[in-house]
Short mmCIF file of C-alpha atoms and ligand atoms in Angstrom, two decimals:
data_model
loop_
_atom_site.label_atom_id
_atom_site.label_comp_id
_atom_site.label_asym_id
_atom_site.label_seq_id
_atom_site.Cartn_x
_atom_site.Cartn_y
_atom_site.Cartn_z
CA MET A 1 -16.96 -40.32 17.32
CA ARG A 2 -16.01 -38.41 14.16
CA GLN A 3 -18.73 -38.87 11.55
CA LYS A 4 -19.24 -37.76 7.97
CA ILE A 5 -22.23 -35.45 7.99
CA VAL A 6 -24.26 -33.51 5.45
CA ALA A 7 -26.85 -31.22 7.02
CA GLY A 8 -29.32 -29.14 5.02
CA ASN A 9 -30.43 -25.83 6.50
CA TRP A 10 -33.66 -24.82 4.77
CA LYS A 11 -33.70 -21.43 6.55
CA MET A 12 -37.03 -19.57 6.12
CA ASN A 13 -37.94 -21.27 2.86
CA LEU A 14 -40.81 -23.50 1.69
CA ASP A 15 -44.37 -23.80 2.97
CA LEU A 16 -45.54 -27.09 4.43
CA VAL A 17 -46.61 -28.65 1.12
CA GLU A 18 -43.38 -27.60 -0.58
CA GLY A 19 -41.36 -28.96 2.34
CA GLU A 20 -43.12 -32.33 2.18
CA GLU A 21 -42.49 -32.43 -1.54
CA LEU A 22 -38.78 -31.75 -1.02
CA LEU A 23 -38.52 -34.48 1.61
CA THR A 24 -40.36 -36.95 -0.63
CA ASN A 25 -37.90 -36.16 -3.41
CA ILE A 26 -34.89 -36.48 -1.08
CA LEU A 27 -36.15 -39.87 0.08
CA ASP A 28 -36.44 -40.97 -3.57
CA GLN A 29 -32.77 -40.19 -4.24
CA GLU A 30 -29.86 -42.50 -3.66
CA ARG A 31 -27.79 -41.09 -0.79
CA GLY A 32 -24.25 -41.69 0.40
CA LYS A 33 -23.65 -44.64 2.68
CA ASP A 34 -21.94 -44.11 6.03
CA VAL A 35 -22.91 -40.44 5.90
CA VAL A 36 -25.16 -38.93 8.54
CA THR A 37 -27.76 -36.95 6.62
CA ILE A 38 -29.70 -34.27 8.46
CA VAL A 39 -32.41 -31.83 7.41
CA ALA A 40 -33.22 -28.63 9.29
CA PRO A 41 -36.60 -27.33 8.13
CA PRO A 42 -38.45 -24.39 9.72
CA TYR A 43 -40.22 -25.12 13.04
CA ILE A 44 -43.63 -25.40 11.39
CA HIS A 45 -42.45 -28.45 9.36
CA LEU A 46 -40.86 -30.44 12.16
CA SER A 47 -43.76 -32.71 13.20
CA SER A 48 -44.70 -33.66 9.68
CA ALA A 49 -41.04 -34.05 8.71
CA LYS A 50 -40.51 -36.42 11.64
CA ARG A 51 -43.43 -38.57 10.50
CA MET A 52 -41.99 -38.74 7.00
CA LEU A 53 -38.50 -39.54 8.28
CA SER A 54 -39.42 -41.96 11.05
CA HIS A 55 -38.39 -45.12 9.17
CA THR A 56 -35.40 -43.58 7.45
CA ASN A 57 -31.84 -42.79 8.54
CA ILE A 58 -32.21 -39.05 7.97
CA GLY A 59 -31.89 -37.00 11.15
CA LEU A 60 -33.99 -33.97 12.03
CA ALA A 61 -32.63 -30.62 13.21
CA ALA A 62 -34.22 -27.35 14.30
CA GLN A 63 -32.67 -24.05 13.24
CA ASN A 64 -32.81 -22.44 16.67
CA CYS A 65 -34.28 -22.80 20.18
CA HIS A 66 -34.76 -20.82 23.37
CA ASN A 67 -32.56 -21.35 26.43
CA GLN A 68 -35.44 -21.86 28.91
CA THR A 69 -37.75 -24.86 29.23
CA SER A 70 -41.02 -22.90 29.32
CA GLY A 71 -42.47 -19.56 30.33
CA ALA A 72 -43.45 -16.12 29.13
CA TYR A 73 -41.28 -15.93 26.02
CA THR A 74 -43.76 -15.08 23.30
CA GLY A 75 -42.85 -16.51 19.93
CA GLU A 76 -40.12 -18.80 21.22
CA VAL A 77 -39.75 -22.59 21.08
CA SER A 78 -38.07 -24.66 23.80
CA VAL A 79 -35.79 -27.67 23.48
CA LYS A 80 -38.36 -29.75 25.39
CA MET A 81 -40.89 -28.95 22.66
CA LEU A 82 -38.40 -29.81 19.93
CA LYS A 83 -37.56 -33.08 21.65
CA SER A 84 -41.26 -33.94 21.93
CA VAL A 85 -41.59 -33.92 18.13
CA GLY A 86 -38.45 -35.99 17.58
CA VAL A 87 -35.84 -33.34 16.84
CA GLU A 88 -32.29 -34.61 17.44
CA TYR A 89 -30.06 -31.66 16.51
CA VAL A 90 -30.27 -27.87 16.86
CA ILE A 91 -28.31 -25.42 14.72
CA LEU A 92 -26.96 -22.68 16.99
CA GLY A 93 -24.97 -19.55 16.33
CA HIS A 94 -25.65 -19.37 12.62
CA SER A 95 -24.22 -16.11 11.28
CA GLU A 96 -27.74 -14.97 10.31
CA ARG A 97 -28.80 -15.34 13.97
CA ARG A 98 -25.65 -13.53 15.08
CA GLU A 99 -26.15 -10.70 12.61
CA TYR A 100 -29.93 -10.16 12.36
CA PHE A 101 -30.93 -11.25 15.88
CA LYS A 102 -27.83 -9.94 17.65
CA GLU A 103 -27.00 -13.27 19.28
CA ASP A 104 -23.47 -13.28 20.60
CA SER A 105 -21.42 -16.31 21.60
CA LEU A 106 -22.23 -15.90 25.28
CA ALA A 107 -26.00 -15.91 24.61
CA ILE A 108 -25.50 -18.89 22.32
CA SER A 109 -23.56 -20.74 25.04
CA PHE A 110 -26.74 -20.84 27.20
CA LYS A 111 -28.62 -22.44 24.32
CA VAL A 112 -25.76 -24.89 23.76
CA ASN A 113 -25.91 -25.91 27.43
CA HIS A 114 -29.67 -26.32 27.33
CA VAL A 115 -29.58 -28.44 24.17
CA ILE A 116 -26.90 -30.69 25.69
CA GLU A 117 -28.78 -31.01 29.01
CA ASN A 118 -31.79 -32.24 27.07
CA GLY A 119 -29.79 -34.88 25.20
CA LEU A 120 -29.91 -33.23 21.78
CA ARG A 121 -26.85 -32.33 19.72
CA PRO A 122 -25.93 -28.73 18.90
CA ILE A 123 -24.56 -27.88 15.48
CA TYR A 124 -22.49 -24.88 16.56
CA CYS A 125 -21.63 -22.41 13.81
CA CYS A 126 -18.60 -20.13 13.82
CA GLY A 127 -16.91 -18.03 11.19
CA GLU A 128 -15.47 -14.66 10.32
CA THR A 129 -16.84 -11.80 8.23
CA LEU A 130 -15.10 -10.56 5.10
CA THR A 131 -13.65 -7.56 6.93
CA GLU A 132 -12.30 -9.80 9.68
CA ARG A 133 -10.67 -12.06 7.11
CA LYS A 134 -9.19 -9.13 5.20
CA ASP A 135 -7.78 -7.81 8.48
CA GLY A 136 -6.25 -11.21 9.20
CA GLN A 137 -8.39 -11.65 12.32
CA HIS A 138 -10.14 -14.87 11.35
CA PHE A 139 -8.25 -17.20 13.67
CA GLU A 140 -8.73 -14.87 16.62
CA ILE A 141 -12.47 -14.48 15.91
CA ILE A 142 -13.01 -18.22 15.59
CA GLU A 143 -11.06 -18.97 18.75
CA LYS A 144 -13.20 -16.41 20.62
CA GLN A 145 -16.46 -17.89 19.26
CA LEU A 146 -15.36 -21.37 20.30
CA THR A 147 -14.15 -20.26 23.72
CA GLU A 148 -17.26 -18.23 24.57
CA GLY A 149 -19.85 -20.49 23.00
CA LEU A 150 -18.58 -24.04 23.47
CA PHE A 151 -15.66 -24.36 25.83
CA GLN A 152 -17.84 -24.16 28.94
CA LEU A 153 -18.70 -27.80 28.13
CA ASN A 154 -16.84 -30.75 29.56
CA GLU A 155 -15.13 -33.22 27.23
CA ILE A 156 -18.06 -35.66 26.98
CA GLU A 157 -20.47 -32.81 26.28
CA LEU A 158 -18.21 -31.35 23.62
CA LEU A 159 -18.10 -34.73 21.89
CA ASN A 160 -21.87 -34.44 21.47
CA CYS A 161 -21.46 -31.23 19.50
CA ILE A 162 -20.97 -30.81 15.80
CA ILE A 163 -19.03 -27.71 14.76
CA ALA A 164 -19.68 -25.90 11.49
CA TYR A 165 -17.10 -23.48 10.15
CA GLU A 166 -19.00 -21.02 7.99
CA PRO A 167 -17.09 -17.99 6.73
CA VAL A 168 -19.79 -15.33 6.60
CA TRP A 169 -18.47 -14.03 3.27
CA ALA A 170 -19.19 -17.42 1.68
CA ILE A 171 -22.76 -17.94 2.92
CA GLY A 172 -25.35 -17.56 0.18
CA THR A 173 -22.91 -15.49 -1.89
CA GLY A 174 -21.81 -18.12 -4.38
CA GLU A 175 -18.26 -17.48 -3.18
CA THR A 176 -16.72 -20.55 -1.55
CA ALA A 177 -13.63 -20.76 0.60
CA SER A 178 -10.98 -22.65 -1.31
CA PRO A 179 -10.31 -26.16 0.02
CA GLU A 180 -6.95 -24.82 1.31
CA GLN A 181 -8.60 -21.91 3.16
CA ALA A 182 -11.26 -24.18 4.65
CA GLN A 183 -8.78 -26.90 5.61
CA GLU A 184 -6.52 -24.33 7.28
CA VAL A 185 -9.34 -23.13 9.53
CA HIS A 186 -10.61 -26.64 10.28
CA ALA A 187 -7.09 -27.67 11.34
CA PHE A 188 -6.94 -24.53 13.50
CA ILE A 189 -10.27 -25.45 15.15
CA ARG A 190 -8.92 -28.92 15.97
CA LYS A 191 -5.72 -27.41 17.34
CA THR A 192 -7.75 -25.03 19.51
CA ILE A 193 -9.88 -27.92 20.84
CA ALA A 194 -6.74 -29.96 21.49
CA SER A 195 -5.19 -27.20 23.60
CA GLN A 196 -8.39 -26.70 25.60
CA TYR A 197 -9.21 -30.43 25.95
CA ASN A 198 -6.89 -32.99 24.34
CA ALA A 199 -5.89 -34.41 20.96
CA ILE A 200 -8.27 -37.38 21.11
CA THR A 201 -11.24 -35.10 21.68
CA ALA A 202 -10.07 -32.76 18.92
CA ASN A 203 -9.84 -35.66 16.49
CA SER A 204 -13.23 -37.04 17.47
CA VAL A 205 -15.37 -33.96 16.87
CA SER A 206 -17.02 -33.64 13.45
CA ILE A 207 -16.31 -30.27 11.85
CA LEU A 208 -18.43 -29.28 8.86
CA TYR A 209 -17.73 -26.61 6.28
CA GLY A 210 -20.55 -24.30 5.18
CA GLY A 211 -20.65 -21.57 2.57
CA SER A 212 -21.92 -22.02 -0.99
CA VAL A 213 -21.22 -25.75 -1.05
CA LYS A 214 -22.66 -27.36 -4.17
CA PRO A 215 -22.12 -30.57 -6.13
CA SER A 216 -19.39 -28.93 -8.22
CA ASN A 217 -17.15 -28.03 -5.27
CA ALA A 218 -18.12 -30.53 -2.56
CA VAL A 219 -15.75 -33.38 -3.42
CA GLU A 220 -12.66 -31.16 -3.10
CA LEU A 221 -13.87 -29.68 0.18
CA PHE A 222 -15.16 -32.87 1.82
CA ASN A 223 -11.97 -34.75 1.06
CA CYS A 224 -9.76 -32.37 3.00
CA PRO A 225 -8.33 -34.18 6.05
CA ASP A 226 -10.06 -32.04 8.68
CA ILE A 227 -13.38 -31.48 6.89
CA ASP A 228 -16.07 -33.99 7.84
CA GLY A 229 -18.86 -32.77 5.59
CA GLY A 230 -21.02 -29.73 5.13
CA LEU A 231 -23.75 -27.51 6.45
CA ILE A 232 -25.63 -26.65 3.30
CA GLY A 233 -28.03 -23.79 2.57
CA GLY A 234 -29.12 -23.18 -1.03
CA ALA A 235 -28.12 -26.59 -2.42
CA ALA A 236 -30.17 -28.31 0.30
CA LEU A 237 -33.38 -27.00 -1.30
CA GLN A 238 -32.97 -29.24 -4.33
CA ALA A 239 -33.29 -32.96 -3.68
CA GLU A 240 -30.84 -34.06 -6.34
CA SER A 241 -28.10 -31.59 -5.33
CA PHE A 242 -28.54 -32.43 -1.68
CA ALA A 243 -28.36 -36.18 -2.34
CA THR A 244 -25.29 -35.67 -4.52
CA LEU A 245 -23.56 -33.88 -1.64
CA THR A 246 -24.09 -36.93 0.57
CA LYS A 247 -22.13 -38.92 -2.04
CA SER A 248 -19.26 -36.43 -2.34
CA PHE A 249 -16.78 -38.00 0.10
C1 PEP B 1 -25.84 -21.83 5.48
O1 PEP B 1 -26.88 -21.23 5.53
O2 PEP B 1 -25.42 -22.36 6.52
C2 PEP B 1 -25.12 -21.90 4.22
C3 PEP B 1 -23.91 -22.38 4.23
O3 PEP B 1 -25.76 -21.40 3.10
P1 PEP B 1 -25.27 -21.56 1.57
O4 PEP B 1 -24.91 -23.00 1.37
O5 PEP B 1 -26.45 -21.14 0.74
O6 PEP B 1 -24.11 -20.66 1.39
#
């Protein structure tokens, strides 16, 4: 079922006390109704965040996971562990993971499968670099990322995924895709899903835009017909901005 969603990716920011303070401030703010609000703090925050969120309607996401249940994978965290502390969503394929940790769509597809098997929901990120956009390759790149990372799923499984289109050139740069550019790619993603699955499935998946979304540009972006909300980095670290984004539909 297509939902309006605002998800905040805290990345590697805030210690535990600062994170609790941010959550307290978010909970104090008025948030949009009928909008699924999600926070994705670093692993170390997840248990305490879950306690703080347990009687609220804010969902909890992890920023990554491993593709195995347990074993000799020093430094890694499994989906089973995430589930045990109440995590409901996992961000996968973020461009920072693709670039700095050399994760490609095939490697990410194993994580996607594992998250789905465990009953959690992947937030699958895709998007082109600046060079790819300048070369006019963005549709091809996005189609490849979807095909290799997500299209191994059956229809029901795909409906449990959230897709985030995040042009790499717009992440953390202050440069946002125009509503027209974002809408064009979102419509393309739906068309690609429709040709692989069917139109109903394509129209039922929530597709978020990410890349320097802030209160001043969110309304224009979130009101495009194929944009169902945002995956937010910088603006998710300020309670008031984040809450404002949940009211920008
Ligand atoms: C992100 O990290 O997914 C993101 C979109 O960051 P920012 O909003 O800071 O560009």
